[in-house]
Amino acid sequence: MLTQTVIFTPKSLSEALEVLNDKKPVVLAGGTDLLVQIKGGGIPPPRYIIAIDNIKALKGIKKNGRKVRIGALTTFEEILDSELLAKFAPHLLEASYEIGSPQIRARGTIGGNIMNASPAGDSIPPLFVLEAHLILQSIEGRRKVAISQFHTGPGKTIRRRDELLIGIEFEAGDKSSRYFFMRLGTRKALAIAKVSAAGMLNIKNGHIGKARIALGAVAPTVVYAHGAQDLLAGKSLSPEVALLVANAAQNDCHPIDDIRSQAEYRQAMVGVLVERGLMRIMNELNGDGQR
Ligand SMILES: Cc1cc2nc3c(=O)[nH]c(=O)nc-3n(C[C@H](O)[C@H](O)[C@H](O)COP(=O)(O)OP(=O)(O)OC[C@H]3O[C@@H](n4cnc5c(N)ncnc54)[C@H](O)[C@@H]3O)c2cc1C
């Protein structure tokens, strides 16, 4: 028997939260993951769907004091057009540019990318290195969860079914903050990452303070490269340090073989991407005379 799907199209956040509480529907944002999964039989047709694309409160990119907030419904096209994010999260723009195709970037949202919980989701490593927090809301209230605590496995998160991801928040860096995002896929467009790496270094007077490196598609969730981060702290960037840190990053992950790539290749490529990212930061600093 065919399942009849009921689709809710709330215009306000409060209306959406009521529906989420009453019916526990499946959330539909841009549909570029969900509709593919339903059509492909990966998930059964849901009894209830809530289409959230009319809710204005979930859109937009704002800065308030040092906090930058991205609405969950912000598309990758909008991220690429944002001067604010170009300044405070340039590596998120690099990642957004790699996603799908112009059509996918026009529909696909950052909230959907996070909630789909793929370890290869391109927006996730950049948000890890920003130490971003996710803002989840239900009729009972709001909670903030560090993105590094949110995913528990491929397709799995700690979201409750009555909660909506409403936005992503992070603290803006300053002139000492440098970023990179690097990714390897089968080809340039319309290919999911085999491996990705993002980095954030705070560098003052040539010395690295805080360092964050996150790796995508090499574990059941995106992970921090803790060994690599520890090695960077207090050092000055040089080709030797970049190589040392890249080797450490390889030991920070435990990839698997799957349809997209092999574990051994992924592990080797983690080193290549991290080394390239660090060398790029070093060259940028040499270029603008800050070191
Ligand atoms: C051809 C193609 C190429 C692609 N290429 C890439 C790529 O290169 N890199 C990449 O990372 N991804 C890629 N994707 C995957 C997809 O486009 C992204 O993950 C996109 O960001 C999903 O966003 P969406 O708004 O379409 O999410 P949807 O499909 O609407 O939703 C995805 C999941 O998130 C849930 N959800 C969405 N919004 C919320 C919310 N606010 N609160 C709670 N739950 C929510 C939904 O219930 C669903 O489970 C590709 C997809 C296609 C079809």
XYZ file of C-alpha atoms and ligand atoms in Angstrom:
344
model
C 0.000 0.000 0.000
C 1.269 3.518 -0.822
C 2.121 5.700 2.177
C 0.366 9.083 2.124
C 2.786 11.829 3.163
C 1.405 14.905 4.912
C 3.548 18.012 4.315
C 3.475 20.942 6.741
C 4.651 24.360 5.498
C 4.867 26.653 8.543
C 5.577 30.368 8.059
C 6.966 30.982 11.536
C 9.404 29.289 13.892
C 6.814 28.941 16.671
C 4.395 27.215 14.291
C 7.184 24.856 13.163
C 8.130 23.979 16.746
C 4.497 23.101 17.554
C 4.341 20.749 14.557
C 7.703 19.190 15.493
C 6.433 18.595 19.004
C 3.074 17.117 17.935
C 3.951 15.048 14.861
C 7.740 14.490 14.988
C 7.928 15.051 11.216
C 11.009 14.676 9.029
C 12.547 18.102 8.338
C 12.931 19.184 4.704
C 15.253 22.138 3.965
C 16.732 22.258 0.425
C 15.962 18.566 -0.129
C 19.269 17.790 -1.887
C 20.024 14.960 0.555
C 16.589 14.020 1.852
C 14.764 13.699 -1.469
C 17.648 11.696 -2.957
C 17.527 9.355 0.058
C 13.735 8.888 -0.177
C 13.824 8.375 -3.935
C 16.719 5.927 -3.690
C 14.934 3.877 -1.025
C 17.579 4.717 1.601
C 14.787 5.854 3.906
C 11.089 4.942 3.662
C 8.681 7.716 2.580
C 7.927 9.617 5.801
C 4.379 9.877 7.201
C 4.949 13.576 8.015
C 7.322 16.115 6.461
C 7.856 19.691 7.604
C 9.178 21.998 4.859
C 11.008 24.821 6.644
C 12.016 26.978 3.680
C 9.417 29.716 4.385
C 10.714 30.480 7.877
C 12.561 33.804 7.642
C 14.028 33.474 11.162
C 16.221 30.604 9.906
C 17.882 32.689 7.179
C 20.736 35.179 7.116
C 24.281 35.789 8.342
C 24.865 38.324 11.141
C 27.584 39.544 13.485
C 26.775 40.726 16.980
C 29.847 41.761 18.984
C 32.385 38.977 18.383
C 29.719 36.341 17.629
C 28.970 35.421 14.024
C 25.696 33.603 13.414
C 24.655 31.712 10.287
C 20.972 30.784 9.937
C 20.412 27.056 9.370
C 18.596 27.730 6.072
C 21.491 29.697 4.573
C 22.414 28.166 1.219
C 25.978 27.606 0.046
C 25.370 30.194 -2.679
C 24.533 32.756 0.035
C 27.640 31.763 1.997
C 29.756 32.355 -1.118
C 28.196 35.839 -1.460
C 28.792 36.821 2.176
C 31.415 39.515 2.810
C 31.170 38.810 6.532
C 32.082 35.147 6.091
C 34.762 35.995 3.516
C 36.400 37.971 6.330
C 35.795 35.722 9.339
C 35.497 32.232 7.820
C 37.242 32.268 4.413
C 37.838 28.509 4.628
C 34.050 27.954 4.853
C 33.765 29.741 1.501
C 36.486 27.487 0.086
C 34.497 24.458 1.269
C 31.195 25.878 -0.033
C 32.713 26.410 -3.449
C 33.575 22.683 -3.604
C 30.007 21.541 -2.893
C 28.134 19.857 -5.751
C 27.315 22.215 -8.610
C 25.755 25.703 -8.901
C 22.284 24.102 -8.713
C 23.131 22.149 -5.542
C 24.733 25.235 -3.944
C 21.593 27.264 -4.712
C 19.313 24.739 -2.909
C 21.556 23.007 -0.364
C 21.708 24.589 3.093
C 24.422 24.576 5.728
C 21.870 23.250 8.240
C 21.057 20.314 5.956
C 24.746 19.553 5.454
C 25.314 19.393 9.224
C 22.131 17.454 10.000
C 22.770 14.906 7.244
C 25.768 13.945 9.406
C 28.008 12.607 6.671
C 31.677 12.400 7.747
C 32.365 13.776 4.244
C 30.048 16.823 4.646
C 32.182 19.700 3.392
C 30.966 22.420 5.765
C 31.738 20.390 8.896
C 35.589 20.492 9.144
C 35.635 24.308 8.694
C 33.053 24.633 11.499
C 35.111 22.294 13.739
C 38.187 24.528 13.492
C 36.029 27.579 14.303
C 34.814 25.636 17.384
C 31.293 26.471 16.227
C 28.195 25.759 18.299
C 24.875 24.559 16.932
C 21.700 26.189 18.229
C 18.864 23.686 18.590
C 15.360 24.778 19.511
C 12.197 22.982 20.609
C 9.045 24.270 22.314
C 10.851 23.566 25.593
C 13.664 26.008 24.831
C 17.063 26.361 23.258
C 20.341 24.524 23.723
C 23.791 25.068 22.264
C 25.965 22.091 21.398
C 29.595 22.169 20.240
C 29.693 20.807 16.696
C 32.427 18.384 17.793
C 29.934 16.794 20.248
C 26.979 16.627 17.870
C 27.638 13.761 15.443
C 27.793 10.223 16.811
C 28.310 8.280 13.563
C 27.472 8.397 9.854
C 23.920 9.831 9.620
C 23.637 10.008 13.427
C 23.389 13.013 15.746
C 22.218 13.838 19.255
C 19.301 15.937 17.918
C 15.933 15.115 19.495
C 13.067 14.651 17.035
C 11.203 17.681 18.420
C 14.224 19.947 17.821
C 15.091 22.144 14.872
C 18.593 23.351 14.092
C 18.039 27.090 13.891
C 21.587 28.380 13.478
C 25.325 28.026 13.856
C 27.392 30.396 15.968
C 31.131 31.001 16.299
C 33.497 33.577 17.706
C 35.074 35.823 15.057
C 38.853 35.547 14.834
C 41.209 38.513 14.479
C 44.176 39.420 12.285
C 46.228 36.654 13.879
C 43.791 33.944 12.685
C 44.681 32.043 9.523
C 42.600 29.317 7.879
C 42.658 26.643 5.198
C 40.333 24.069 3.685
C 41.639 21.359 1.350
C 39.733 18.489 -0.185
C 40.272 15.601 -2.522
C 37.480 14.098 -4.631
C 37.376 11.906 -7.722
C 36.967 15.026 -9.832
C 36.399 18.749 -9.346
C 32.592 18.943 -9.460
C 29.734 16.715 -8.244
C 31.962 14.352 -6.293
C 31.801 13.774 -2.543
C 35.151 14.191 -0.737
C 37.443 11.171 -0.331
C 39.390 13.158 2.271
C 39.201 16.738 3.518
C 41.138 18.842 6.005
C 40.536 22.248 7.572
C 42.861 24.275 9.747
C 42.902 27.385 11.923
C 46.104 28.806 13.389
C 46.498 31.842 15.624
C 49.910 33.260 14.799
C 51.415 36.201 16.690
C 54.970 37.446 16.107
C 55.665 34.342 14.055
C 54.624 31.921 16.824
C 51.603 29.656 16.706
C 49.271 29.952 19.684
C 46.054 28.014 19.340
C 45.885 25.507 16.468
C 42.900 23.486 15.285
C 42.993 20.876 12.524
C 39.928 18.833 11.540
C 39.753 15.898 9.148
C 36.759 14.782 7.058
C 35.887 11.360 5.553
C 38.544 9.481 7.530
C 36.471 8.307 10.529
C 32.754 7.729 11.322
C 32.490 11.468 12.095
C 34.683 14.482 11.363
C 37.545 14.427 13.915
C 40.141 16.783 15.334
C 43.761 15.841 14.623
C 44.804 16.153 18.274
C 48.418 15.005 17.828
C 48.947 17.458 14.966
C 47.382 20.315 16.953
C 49.641 19.633 19.956
C 52.731 19.651 17.745
C 51.848 23.048 16.250
C 51.391 24.907 19.537
C 54.306 27.247 20.267
C 56.129 26.530 16.985
C 56.968 28.770 14.018
C 55.733 27.547 10.646
C 58.430 26.096 8.404
C 58.487 23.355 5.739
C 60.001 20.983 8.347
C 57.242 21.719 10.887
C 54.547 21.337 8.199
C 55.910 17.882 7.301
C 56.160 16.790 10.938
C 52.587 17.918 11.633
C 51.294 16.298 8.428
C 52.817 12.964 9.517
C 51.215 13.326 12.951
C 47.821 14.048 11.340
C 48.033 10.722 9.489
C 48.239 8.963 12.852
C 45.264 10.963 14.158
C 42.782 9.175 11.872
C 41.640 5.620 11.167
C 40.005 5.619 7.733
C 38.223 2.667 6.151
C 37.950 1.256 2.621
C 34.646 2.153 0.940
C 33.221 2.793 -2.531
C 34.940 6.174 -2.745
C 38.482 5.266 -1.692
C 40.863 3.006 0.219
C 42.025 3.435 3.800
C 45.736 3.480 2.960
C 45.285 6.123 0.257
C 43.092 8.270 2.504
C 45.664 8.156 5.302
C 48.454 9.190 2.931
C 46.309 12.005 1.498
C 45.546 13.390 4.979
C 49.274 14.114 5.245
C 49.375 15.729 1.801
C 46.360 17.995 2.463
C 47.536 19.096 5.913
C 51.045 19.843 4.648
C 49.635 21.836 1.700
C 47.308 23.780 3.982
C 50.089 24.705 6.399
C 52.464 25.634 3.579
C 49.794 27.869 2.088
C 49.412 29.727 5.382
C 53.203 30.041 5.628
C 53.415 31.479 2.109
C 50.532 33.904 2.780
C 52.330 35.176 5.866
C 55.607 35.537 3.990
C 53.736 37.343 1.213
C 52.115 39.939 3.449
C 55.189 40.398 5.604
C 53.757 39.364 8.967
C 56.532 36.908 9.774
C 24.433 15.929 -6.898
C 24.783 16.211 -5.457
C 26.065 16.638 -5.139
C 26.408 16.893 -3.810
N 27.682 17.309 -3.527
C 28.035 17.534 -2.238
C 29.371 17.935 -1.924
O 30.229 18.111 -2.796
N 29.680 18.124 -0.612
C 28.759 17.954 0.392
O 29.101 18.148 1.557
N 27.488 17.582 0.112
C 27.104 17.365 -1.165
N 25.818 16.967 -1.458
C 24.866 16.759 -0.361
C 23.898 17.929 -0.066
O 23.739 18.783 -1.165
C 24.338 18.760 1.154
O 24.546 17.931 2.275
C 23.324 19.873 1.492
O 23.956 20.818 2.299
C 22.074 19.365 2.214
O 21.259 20.482 2.526
P 19.699 20.496 2.207
O 19.186 21.817 2.633
O 19.436 20.107 0.802
O 19.223 19.354 3.215
P 17.957 18.384 3.146
O 18.150 17.367 2.092
O 16.691 19.158 3.134
O 18.103 17.708 4.593
C 19.214 16.894 4.918
C 18.999 16.290 6.312
O 19.042 17.290 7.313
C 17.796 17.383 8.029
N 17.606 18.828 8.243
C 17.774 19.809 7.314
N 17.664 21.020 7.884
C 17.408 20.808 9.207
C 17.204 21.680 10.329
N 17.264 23.016 10.203
N 16.969 21.128 11.543
C 16.915 19.770 11.684
N 17.123 18.901 10.672
C 17.361 19.415 9.437
C 16.777 16.698 7.132
O 15.715 16.138 7.872
C 17.635 15.625 6.469
O 17.799 14.535 7.342
C 25.437 16.714 -2.783
C 24.134 16.302 -3.115
C 23.811 16.052 -4.434
C 22.409 15.604 -4.772
